[in-house]
C-alpha cells in the first residue's frame, strides 16, 4: 500500500506560479514511477507529467511542456510539480499517482492515487 497526499494548490493569477507537492507514505517511492494528472469539472482526467523511479526520464503533456517541471526527492518520499506561466486552462484538480509498472503516461499503469489538490488560475 502507498498513500499519497497532495498539497500546494491554490488560487493564482494567469502568469503566476505554484509548486505542488505529493508526499508518499506506507512504502518508499524509490522504486516507483510518479505522475501528475489533472481533471477539470465535466472533463476526463488527463496526463500532465511523469517521472521514472530513478528520476532520469520524464514525460510531459504537450500543453505543459516548457512550463511545468516534475521532480522528486526520494529521501523525503516526495514528488513535486513546479508550475510556471500558469494559464486559466490549467485550472483543475491535480492528482498525484504512483506506479511500480513500466514508465508511461498511461493512467492504467498508476495503481495509487492521491485525493487531489485544486489549482485555480484566474485571468
CSV table of N, CA, C and O in Angstrom, one decimal:
chain,number,residue,atom,x,y,z
A,1,UNK,N,0.8,-1.2,0.0
A,1,UNK,CA,0.0,0.0,0.0
A,1,UNK,C,0.9,1.3,0.0
A,1,UNK,O,1.9,1.3,0.7
A,2,UNK,N,0.4,2.2,-0.8
A,2,UNK,CA,1.1,3.5,-0.8
A,2,UNK,C,0.0,4.6,-0.7
A,2,UNK,O,-1.0,4.6,-1.4
A,3,UNK,N,0.2,5.4,0.3
A,3,UNK,CA,-0.7,6.6,0.4
A,3,UNK,C,-0.1,7.8,-0.1
A,3,UNK,O,1.1,8.1,0.2
A,4,UNK,N,-0.8,8.6,-0.8
A,4,UNK,CA,-0.3,9.8,-1.4
A,4,UNK,C,-1.2,11.0,-1.0
A,4,UNK,O,-2.4,10.9,-1.1
A,5,UNK,N,-0.5,12.1,-0.6
A,5,UNK,CA,-1.2,13.3,-0.2
A,5,UNK,C,-0.6,14.5,-0.9
A,5,UNK,O,0.5,14.8,-0.8
A,6,UNK,N,-1.5,15.2,-1.7
A,6,UNK,CA,-1.0,16.3,-2.5
A,6,UNK,C,-1.3,17.6,-1.6
A,6,UNK,O,-2.2,17.7,-0.8
A,7,UNK,N,-0.5,18.6,-1.9
A,7,UNK,CA,-0.6,19.9,-1.3
A,7,UNK,C,0.0,21.0,-2.2
A,7,UNK,O,0.7,20.6,-3.1
A,8,UNK,N,-0.3,22.2,-1.9
A,8,UNK,CA,0.3,23.3,-2.7
A,8,UNK,C,-0.6,24.0,-3.6
A,8,UNK,O,-0.2,25.0,-4.2
A,9,UNK,N,-1.8,23.5,-3.8
A,9,UNK,CA,-2.7,24.1,-4.7
A,9,UNK,C,-3.3,25.4,-4.2
A,9,UNK,O,-3.1,25.7,-3.0
A,10,UNK,N,-3.9,26.2,-5.0
A,10,UNK,CA,-4.5,27.4,-4.6
A,10,UNK,C,-5.0,28.3,-5.8
A,10,UNK,O,-5.1,27.7,-6.9
A,11,UNK,N,-5.2,29.5,-5.5
A,11,UNK,CA,-5.7,30.5,-6.5
A,11,UNK,C,-4.6,31.4,-6.9
A,11,UNK,O,-4.0,32.1,-6.0
A,12,UNK,N,-4.3,31.5,-8.2
A,12,UNK,CA,-3.3,32.4,-8.7
A,12,UNK,C,-3.8,33.1,-9.9
A,12,UNK,O,-4.7,32.6,-10.6
A,13,UNK,N,-3.1,34.2,-10.2
A,13,UNK,CA,-3.5,34.9,-11.5
A,13,UNK,C,-2.7,34.3,-12.6
A,13,UNK,O,-1.6,33.7,-12.4
A,14,UNK,N,-3.2,34.5,-13.8
A,14,UNK,CA,-2.5,34.0,-15.0
A,14,UNK,C,-1.1,34.5,-15.0
A,14,UNK,O,-0.9,35.7,-14.8
A,15,UNK,N,-0.1,33.7,-15.4
A,15,UNK,CA,1.2,34.1,-15.4
A,15,UNK,C,2.0,33.7,-14.1
A,15,UNK,O,3.2,33.8,-14.1
A,16,UNK,N,1.3,33.4,-13.1
A,16,UNK,CA,1.9,33.1,-11.8
A,16,UNK,C,2.4,31.7,-11.8
A,16,UNK,O,2.3,30.9,-12.7
A,17,UNK,N,2.9,31.3,-10.6
A,17,UNK,CA,3.5,30.0,-10.4
A,17,UNK,C,3.0,29.4,-9.1
A,17,UNK,O,2.6,30.0,-8.1
A,18,UNK,N,3.0,28.0,-9.1
A,18,UNK,CA,2.7,27.2,-7.9
A,18,UNK,C,3.6,26.0,-7.9
A,18,UNK,O,4.0,25.6,-9.0
A,19,UNK,N,3.9,25.5,-6.8
A,19,UNK,CA,4.6,24.2,-6.7
A,19,UNK,C,3.8,23.3,-5.9
A,19,UNK,O,3.5,23.5,-4.7
A,20,UNK,N,3.4,22.2,-6.5
A,20,UNK,CA,2.6,21.1,-5.9
A,20,UNK,C,3.5,20.1,-5.3
A,20,UNK,O,4.6,19.8,-5.9
A,21,UNK,N,3.2,19.6,-4.2
A,21,UNK,CA,3.9,18.5,-3.5
A,21,UNK,C,3.1,17.3,-3.3
A,21,UNK,O,1.8,17.4,-3.1
A,22,UNK,N,3.7,16.1,-3.4
A,22,UNK,CA,3.0,14.9,-3.2
A,22,UNK,C,3.8,14.0,-2.2
A,22,UNK,O,4.9,13.6,-2.6
A,23,UNK,N,3.3,13.8,-1.0
A,23,UNK,CA,4.0,13.1,0.0
A,23,UNK,C,3.5,11.7,0.0
A,23,UNK,O,2.3,11.4,0.1
A,24,UNK,N,4.4,10.7,-0.1
A,24,UNK,CA,4.1,9.3,-0.1
A,24,UNK,C,4.4,8.7,1.3
A,24,UNK,O,5.4,9.0,1.9
A,25,UNK,N,3.5,7.8,1.7
A,25,UNK,CA,3.7,7.1,2.9
A,25,UNK,C,3.3,5.6,2.8
A,25,UNK,O,2.7,5.3,1.8
A,26,UNK,N,3.6,4.8,3.7
A,26,UNK,CA,3.3,3.4,3.6
A,26,UNK,C,4.5,2.6,3.1
A,26,UNK,O,4.9,1.6,3.7
A,27,UNK,N,5.0,3.0,2.0
A,27,UNK,CA,6.2,2.4,1.4
A,27,UNK,C,7.0,3.5,0.7
A,27,UNK,O,6.4,4.5,0.3
A,28,UNK,N,8.3,3.3,0.6
A,28,UNK,CA,9.1,4.3,-0.1
A,28,UNK,C,8.8,4.3,-1.6
A,28,UNK,O,8.4,3.3,-2.1
A,29,UNK,N,9.0,5.5,-2.2
A,29,UNK,CA,8.7,5.6,-3.6
A,29,UNK,C,10.0,5.5,-4.4
A,29,UNK,O,9.9,5.8,-5.6
A,30,UNK,N,11.1,5.0,-3.9
A,30,UNK,CA,12.3,4.9,-4.6
A,30,UNK,C,12.2,4.1,-5.9
A,30,UNK,O,12.9,4.3,-6.8
A,31,UNK,N,11.4,3.1,-5.8
A,31,UNK,CA,11.2,2.1,-6.9
A,31,UNK,C,9.9,2.3,-7.7
A,31,UNK,O,9.4,1.4,-8.4
A,32,UNK,N,9.3,3.5,-7.5
A,32,UNK,CA,8.1,3.8,-8.2
A,32,UNK,C,8.3,4.9,-9.2
A,32,UNK,O,9.0,5.9,-8.9
A,33,UNK,N,7.6,4.8,-10.3
A,33,UNK,CA,7.4,6.0,-11.2
A,33,UNK,C,6.3,6.8,-10.6
A,33,UNK,O,5.3,6.3,-10.1
A,34,UNK,N,6.4,8.1,-10.7
A,34,UNK,CA,5.5,9.0,-10.2
A,34,UNK,C,4.9,9.9,-11.3
A,34,UNK,O,5.6,10.2,-12.3
A,35,UNK,N,3.6,10.2,-11.2
A,35,UNK,CA,3.0,11.0,-12.2
A,35,UNK,C,2.0,12.0,-11.6
A,35,UNK,O,1.6,11.9,-10.5
A,36,UNK,N,1.7,13.0,-12.4
A,36,UNK,CA,0.7,14.0,-12.1
A,36,UNK,C,-0.3,14.0,-13.2
A,36,UNK,O,0.0,14.0,-14.4
A,37,UNK,N,-1.6,14.0,-12.8
A,37,UNK,CA,-2.7,14.1,-13.7
A,37,UNK,C,-3.6,15.3,-13.2
A,37,UNK,O,-3.5,15.7,-12.1
A,38,UNK,N,-4.5,15.7,-14.1
A,38,UNK,CA,-5.4,16.7,-13.7
A,38,UNK,C,-6.8,16.5,-14.3
A,38,UNK,O,-6.9,15.8,-15.3
A,39,UNK,N,-7.8,17.0,-13.6
A,39,UNK,CA,-9.2,16.8,-14.1
A,39,UNK,C,-10.0,18.1,-13.8
A,39,UNK,O,-10.1,18.5,-12.6
A,40,UNK,N,-10.5,18.7,-14.8
A,40,UNK,CA,-11.4,19.8,-14.7
A,40,UNK,C,-12.9,19.3,-14.7
A,40,UNK,O,-13.2,18.2,-15.2
A,41,UNK,N,-13.8,20.1,-14.1
A,41,UNK,CA,-15.2,19.7,-14.0
A,41,UNK,C,-15.7,19.4,-15.4
A,41,UNK,O,-15.6,20.1,-16.3
A,42,UNK,N,-16.4,18.2,-15.5
A,42,UNK,CA,-17.0,17.8,-16.7
A,42,UNK,C,-16.1,17.3,-17.7
A,42,UNK,O,-16.5,17.0,-18.8
A,43,UNK,N,-14.8,17.1,-17.4
A,43,UNK,CA,-13.8,16.6,-18.3
A,43,UNK,C,-13.1,15.4,-17.8
A,43,UNK,O,-13.1,15.2,-16.6
A,44,UNK,N,-12.5,14.6,-18.6
A,44,UNK,CA,-11.8,13.4,-18.2
A,44,UNK,C,-10.5,13.8,-17.6
A,44,UNK,O,-9.9,14.8,-18.0
A,45,UNK,N,-10.0,12.9,-16.8
A,45,UNK,CA,-8.7,13.1,-16.2
A,45,UNK,C,-7.6,13.0,-17.3
A,45,UNK,O,-7.7,12.1,-18.2
A,46,UNK,N,-6.7,13.9,-17.3
A,46,UNK,CA,-5.6,13.9,-18.4
A,46,UNK,C,-4.2,13.9,-17.7
A,46,UNK,O,-4.0,14.4,-16.6
A,47,UNK,N,-3.3,13.3,-18.5
A,47,UNK,CA,-1.9,13.2,-18.1
A,47,UNK,C,-1.3,14.6,-18.1
A,47,UNK,O,-1.5,15.4,-19.0
A,48,UNK,N,-0.4,14.9,-17.1
A,48,UNK,CA,0.3,16.1,-17.0
A,48,UNK,C,1.8,15.8,-17.2
A,48,UNK,O,2.5,16.4,-18.0
A,49,UNK,N,2.3,15.0,-16.3
A,49,UNK,CA,3.8,14.8,-16.2
A,49,UNK,C,4.1,13.5,-15.5
A,49,UNK,O,3.3,13.0,-14.6
A,50,UNK,N,5.2,12.8,-15.8
A,50,UNK,CA,5.6,11.6,-15.1
A,50,UNK,C,7.1,11.6,-15.0
A,50,UNK,O,7.9,12.2,-15.8
A,51,UNK,N,7.6,10.9,-13.9
A,51,UNK,CA,9.0,10.9,-13.6
A,51,UNK,C,9.3,9.4,-13.3
A,51,UNK,O,8.6,8.8,-12.5
A,52,UNK,N,10.4,8.9,-13.9
A,52,UNK,CA,10.8,7.5,-13.6
A,52,UNK,C,11.3,7.3,-12.2
A,52,UNK,O,11.6,8.3,-11.5
A,53,UNK,N,11.4,6.0,-11.8
A,53,UNK,CA,11.9,5.8,-10.4
A,53,UNK,C,13.2,6.3,-10.1
A,53,UNK,O,13.5,6.7,-9.0
A,54,UNK,N,14.1,6.4,-11.1
A,54,UNK,CA,15.5,6.9,-10.9
A,54,UNK,C,15.5,8.4,-11.2
A,54,UNK,O,16.6,9.0,-11.0
A,55,UNK,N,14.4,9.0,-11.6
A,55,UNK,CA,14.4,10.4,-11.9
A,55,UNK,C,15.2,10.9,-13.0
A,55,UNK,O,15.6,12.1,-13.1
A,56,UNK,N,15.5,10.0,-14.0
A,56,UNK,CA,16.3,10.3,-15.1
A,56,UNK,C,15.5,10.4,-16.4
A,56,UNK,O,16.0,10.7,-17.5
A,57,UNK,N,14.2,10.0,-16.4
A,57,UNK,CA,13.3,10.1,-17.5
A,57,UNK,C,12.1,10.8,-17.1
A,57,UNK,O,11.6,10.6,-16.0
A,58,UNK,N,11.6,11.7,-18.0
A,58,UNK,CA,10.4,12.5,-17.7
A,58,UNK,C,9.6,12.5,-18.9
A,58,UNK,O,10.1,12.4,-20.1
A,59,UNK,N,8.3,12.7,-18.7
A,59,UNK,CA,7.3,12.8,-19.8
A,59,UNK,C,6.4,14.0,-19.4
A,59,UNK,O,6.1,14.2,-18.3
A,60,UNK,N,6.0,14.8,-20.4
A,60,UNK,CA,5.1,15.9,-20.2
A,60,UNK,C,4.1,15.9,-21.3
A,60,UNK,O,4.3,15.6,-22.5
A,61,UNK,N,2.9,16.4,-20.9
A,61,UNK,CA,1.9,16.7,-21.9
A,61,UNK,C,2.3,17.9,-22.7
A,61,UNK,O,3.0,18.8,-22.2
A,62,UNK,N,1.9,17.9,-24.0
A,62,UNK,CA,2.3,19.0,-24.9
A,62,UNK,C,1.8,20.3,-24.3
A,62,UNK,O,2.5,21.3,-24.5
A,63,UNK,N,0.7,20.3,-23.7
A,63,UNK,CA,0.1,21.6,-23.2
A,63,UNK,C,0.9,22.2,-22.0
A,63,UNK,O,0.7,23.4,-21.7
A,64,UNK,N,1.8,21.4,-21.4
A,64,UNK,CA,2.5,22.0,-20.3
A,64,UNK,C,4.1,22.0,-20.5
A,64,UNK,O,4.8,22.5,-19.6
A,65,UNK,N,4.5,21.5,-21.6
A,65,UNK,CA,6.0,21.5,-21.9
A,65,UNK,C,6.5,22.9,-21.8
A,65,UNK,O,6.0,23.8,-22.4
A,66,UNK,N,7.7,23.0,-21.2
A,66,UNK,CA,8.3,24.3,-21.1
A,66,UNK,C,7.8,25.1,-19.9
A,66,UNK,O,8.4,26.2,-19.6
A,67,UNK,N,6.7,24.7,-19.3
A,67,UNK,CA,6.1,25.5,-18.2
A,67,UNK,C,6.1,24.7,-16.9
A,67,UNK,O,6.3,25.3,-15.8
A,68,UNK,N,5.9,23.4,-17.0
A,68,UNK,CA,5.8,22.6,-15.8
A,68,UNK,C,7.1,21.7,-15.7
A,68,UNK,O,7.6,21.3,-16.7
A,69,UNK,N,7.5,21.4,-14.5
A,69,UNK,CA,8.6,20.6,-14.2
A,69,UNK,C,8.3,19.6,-13.1
A,69,UNK,O,7.9,20.0,-12.0
A,70,UNK,N,8.5,18.3,-13.4
A,70,UNK,CA,8.3,17.3,-12.3
A,70,UNK,C,9.7,16.9,-11.8
A,70,UNK,O,10.7,16.8,-12.5
A,71,UNK,N,9.7,16.7,-10.5
A,71,UNK,CA,11.0,16.3,-9.8
A,71,UNK,C,10.6,15.5,-8.6
A,71,UNK,O,9.5,15.5,-8.2
A,72,UNK,N,11.6,14.9,-8.0
A,72,UNK,CA,11.4,14.1,-6.8
A,72,UNK,C,12.6,14.2,-5.8
A,72,UNK,O,13.7,14.5,-6.2
A,73,UNK,N,12.2,14.0,-4.6
A,73,UNK,CA,13.2,13.8,-3.6
A,73,UNK,C,12.9,12.5,-2.9
A,73,UNK,O,12.1,12.4,-2.0
A,74,UNK,N,13.7,11.5,-3.3
A,74,UNK,CA,13.4,10.2,-2.7
A,74,UNK,C,13.7,10.1,-1.2
A,74,UNK,O,13.0,9.3,-0.5
A,75,UNK,N,14.6,10.9,-0.7
A,75,UNK,CA,14.9,10.9,0.7
A,75,UNK,C,13.7,11.4,1.5
A,75,UNK,O,13.5,10.9,2.6
A,76,UNK,N,12.9,12.3,0.9
A,76,UNK,CA,11.8,12.8,1.6
A,76,UNK,C,10.5,12.1,1.1
A,76,UNK,O,9.4,12.4,1.6
A,77,UNK,N,10.6,11.1,0.2
A,77,UNK,CA,9.5,10.4,-0.3
A,77,UNK,C,8.4,11.4,-0.9
A,77,UNK,O,7.2,11.3,-0.6
A,78,UNK,N,8.9,12.4,-1.6
A,78,UNK,CA,8.0,13.4,-2.1
A,78,UNK,C,8.3,13.7,-3.6
A,78,UNK,O,9.5,13.7,-4.0
A,79,UNK,N,7.3,13.9,-4.3
A,79,UNK,CA,7.4,14.3,-5.7
A,79,UNK,C,6.8,15.7,-5.9
A,79,UNK,O,5.8,16.0,-5.2
A,80,UNK,N,7.4,16.5,-6.8
A,80,UNK,CA,6.9,17.9,-6.9
A,80,UNK,C,6.5,18.2,-8.4
A,80,UNK,O,6.9,17.5,-9.3
A,81,UNK,N,5.6,19.2,-8.5
A,81,UNK,CA,5.3,19.7,-9.8
A,81,UNK,C,5.4,21.2,-9.7
A,81,UNK,O,4.5,21.8,-9.1
A,82,UNK,N,6.4,21.7,-10.3
A,82,UNK,CA,6.6,23.2,-10.4
A,82,UNK,C,5.9,23.7,-11.6
A,82,UNK,O,6.1,23.2,-12.7
A,83,UNK,N,4.9,24.6,-11.4
A,83,UNK,CA,4.1,25.1,-12.5
A,83,UNK,C,4.3,26.6,-12.6
A,83,UNK,O,4.1,27.4,-11.7
A,84,UNK,N,4.8,26.9,-13.8
A,84,UNK,CA,5.1,28.3,-14.1
A,84,UNK,C,4.3,28.8,-15.3
A,84,UNK,O,3.7,28.0,-16.0
A,85,UNK,N,4.2,30.1,-15.4
A,85,UNK,CA,3.4,30.7,-16.5
A,85,UNK,C,2.0,30.1,-16.6
A,85,UNK,O,1.5,29.7,-17.7
A,86,UNK,N,1.3,30.0,-15.5
A,86,UNK,CA,0.0,29.3,-15.4
A,86,UNK,C,-1.0,30.1,-16.3
A,86,UNK,O,-1.0,31.3,-16.4
A,87,UNK,N,-1.9,29.3,-16.9
A,87,UNK,CA,-2.9,29.8,-17.7
A,87,UNK,C,-4.3,29.4,-17.1
A,87,UNK,O,-4.4,28.4,-16.4
A,88,UNK,N,-5.3,30.1,-17.5
A,88,UNK,CA,-6.7,29.7,-17.0
A,88,UNK,C,-7.0,28.3,-17.3
A,88,UNK,O,-7.7,27.6,-16.5
A,89,UNK,N,-6.6,27.8,-18.5
A,89,UNK,CA,-6.9,26.4,-18.9
A,89,UNK,C,-6.2,25.4,-18.0
A,89,UNK,O,-6.4,24.2,-18.2
A,90,UNK,N,-5.2,25.8,-17.2
A,90,UNK,CA,-4.6,24.9,-16.3
A,90,UNK,C,-5.5,24.6,-15.0
A,90,UNK,O,-5.1,23.8,-14.2
A,91,UNK,N,-6.6,25.4,-14.9
A,91,UNK,CA,-7.4,25.2,-13.7
A,91,UNK,C,-8.0,23.8,-13.7
A,91,UNK,O,-8.6,23.3,-14.7
A,92,UNK,N,-7.8,23.1,-12.6
A,92,UNK,CA,-8.2,21.7,-12.5
A,92,UNK,C,-7.8,21.2,-11.1
A,92,UNK,O,-7.1,21.8,-10.4
A,93,UNK,N,-8.4,20.0,-10.7
A,93,UNK,CA,-7.9,19.3,-9.6
A,93,UNK,C,-6.7,18.5,-10.1
A,93,UNK,O,-6.7,17.8,-11.1
A,94,UNK,N,-5.6,18.6,-9.3
A,94,UNK,CA,-4.4,17.9,-9.7
A,94,UNK,C,-4.1,16.7,-8.8
A,94,UNK,O,-4.2,16.8,-7.5
A,95,UNK,N,-3.8,15.6,-9.4
A,95,UNK,CA,-3.7,14.3,-8.7
A,95,UNK,C,-2.3,13.7,-8.8
A,95,UNK,O,-1.8,13.7,-10.0
A,96,UNK,N,-1.8,13.3,-7.8
A,96,UNK,CA,-0.5,12.6,-7.8
A,96,UNK,C,-0.8,11.1,-7.9
A,96,UNK,O,-1.8,10.6,-7.3
A,97,UNK,N,0.1,10.3,-8.6
A,97,UNK,CA,-0.1,8.9,-8.7
A,97,UNK,C,1.3,8.2,-8.7
A,97,UNK,O,2.3,8.8,-9.1
A,98,UNK,N,1.2,7.0,-8.3
A,98,UNK,CA,2.5,6.1,-8.2
A,98,UNK,C,2.2,4.8,-9.0
A,98,UNK,O,1.2,4.3,-8.9
A,99,UNK,N,3.3,4.4,-9.6
A,99,UNK,CA,3.3,3.1,-10.4
A,99,UNK,C,4.5,2.3,-10.2
A,99,UNK,O,5.6,2.9,-10.3
A,100,UNK,N,4.4,1.0,-9.9
A,100,UNK,CA,5.5,0.1,-9.9
A,100,UNK,C,5.7,-0.6,-11.2
A,100,UNK,O,6.6,-1.4,-11.4
A,101,UNK,N,4.9,-0.2,-12.2
A,101,UNK,CA,4.9,-0.8,-13.5
A,101,UNK,C,5.8,0.0,-14.4
A,101,UNK,O,6.6,0.8,-14.0
A,102,UNK,N,5.7,-0.3,-15.7
A,102,UNK,CA,6.5,0.4,-16.7
A,102,UNK,C,6.3,1.9,-16.7
A,102,UNK,O,5.2,2.3,-16.4
A,103,UNK,N,7.3,2.6,-17.2
A,103,UNK,CA,7.2,4.1,-17.2
A,103,UNK,C,6.5,4.5,-18.5
A,103,UNK,O,7.0,4.5,-19.6
A,104,UNK,N,5.3,5.0,-18.3
A,104,UNK,CA,4.5,5.5,-19.4
A,104,UNK,C,3.6,6.6,-18.8
A,104,UNK,O,3.6,6.9,-17.6
A,105,UNK,N,2.9,7.3,-19.7
A,105,UNK,CA,1.9,8.3,-19.3
A,105,UNK,C,0.5,7.8,-19.1
A,105,UNK,O,-0.4,8.5,-18.8
A,106,UNK,N,0.3,6.5,-19.3
A,106,UNK,CA,-1.0,5.9,-19.2
A,106,UNK,C,-1.4,5.8,-17.8
A,106,UNK,O,-0.7,5.3,-16.9
A,107,UNK,N,-2.6,6.3,-17.5
A,107,UNK,CA,-3.2,6.2,-16.1
A,107,UNK,C,-3.4,4.7,-15.7
A,107,UNK,O,-3.4,4.4,-14.5
A,108,UNK,N,-3.5,3.8,-16.6
A,108,UNK,CA,-3.7,2.4,-16.3
A,108,UNK,C,-2.4,1.8,-15.6
A,108,UNK,O,-2.6,0.8,-15.0
A,109,UNK,N,-1.3,2.4,-15.7
A,109,UNK,CA,-0.1,2.0,-15.1
A,109,UNK,C,0.1,2.5,-13.7
A,109,UNK,O,1.0,2.1,-13.0
A,110,UNK,N,-0.8,3.4,-13.3
A,110,UNK,CA,-0.6,4.0,-12.0
A,110,UNK,C,-1.7,3.4,-11.0
A,110,UNK,O,-2.9,3.7,-11.2
A,111,UNK,N,-1.3,2.7,-10.1
A,111,UNK,CA,-2.2,2.0,-9.2
A,111,UNK,C,-2.5,2.7,-7.9
A,111,UNK,O,-3.5,2.3,-7.2
A,112,UNK,N,-1.8,3.8,-7.6
A,112,UNK,CA,-2.0,4.5,-6.4
A,112,UNK,C,-2.3,6.0,-6.7
A,112,UNK,O,-1.5,6.6,-7.5
A,113,UNK,N,-3.3,6.5,-6.0
A,113,UNK,CA,-3.7,7.9,-6.3
A,113,UNK,C,-3.9,8.7,-5.0
A,113,UNK,O,-4.4,8.2,-4.1
A,114,UNK,N,-3.6,10.0,-5.1
A,114,UNK,CA,-4.0,10.9,-4.0
A,114,UNK,C,-5.3,11.4,-4.2
A,114,UNK,O,-6.1,11.1,-5.1
A,115,UNK,N,-5.8,12.2,-3.2
A,115,UNK,CA,-7.1,12.8,-3.3
A,115,UNK,C,-7.2,14.1,-4.1
A,115,UNK,O,-8.3,14.6,-4.4
A,116,UNK,N,-6.1,14.7,-4.4
A,116,UNK,CA,-6.1,15.8,-5.3
A,116,UNK,C,-5.9,17.1,-4.5
A,116,UNK,O,-6.2,17.2,-3.4
A,117,UNK,N,-5.4,18.1,-5.3
A,117,UNK,CA,-5.4,19.5,-4.8
A,117,UNK,C,-5.8,20.4,-5.9
A,117,UNK,O,-5.4,20.2,-7.0
A,118,UNK,N,-6.6,21.4,-5.5
A,118,UNK,CA,-7.2,22.3,-6.5
A,118,UNK,C,-6.3,23.4,-6.9
A,118,UNK,O,-5.7,24.1,-6.1
A,119,UNK,N,-6.2,23.6,-8.2
A,119,UNK,CA,-5.4,24.7,-8.8
A,119,UNK,C,-6.4,25.6,-9.6
A,119,UNK,O,-7.0,25.0,-10.5
A,120,UNK,N,-6.5,26.8,-9.3
A,120,UNK,CA,-7.4,27.7,-10.0
A,120,UNK,C,-6.6,28.9,-10.5
A,120,UNK,O,-6.0,29.6,-9.7
A,121,UNK,N,-6.7,29.2,-11.8
A,121,UNK,CA,-5.9,30.2,-12.4
A,121,UNK,C,-6.9,31.2,-12.9
A,121,UNK,O,-7.7,30.9,-13.8
A,122,UNK,N,-6.9,32.5,-12.4
A,122,UNK,CA,-7.8,33.5,-12.9
A,122,UNK,C,-7.1,34.3,-14.0
A,122,UNK,O,-5.9,34.4,-14.1
A,123,UNK,N,-8.0,34.9,-14.8
A,123,UNK,CA,-7.5,35.7,-15.9
A,123,UNK,C,-7.3,37.1,-15.5
A,123,UNK,O,-7.7,37.5,-14.5
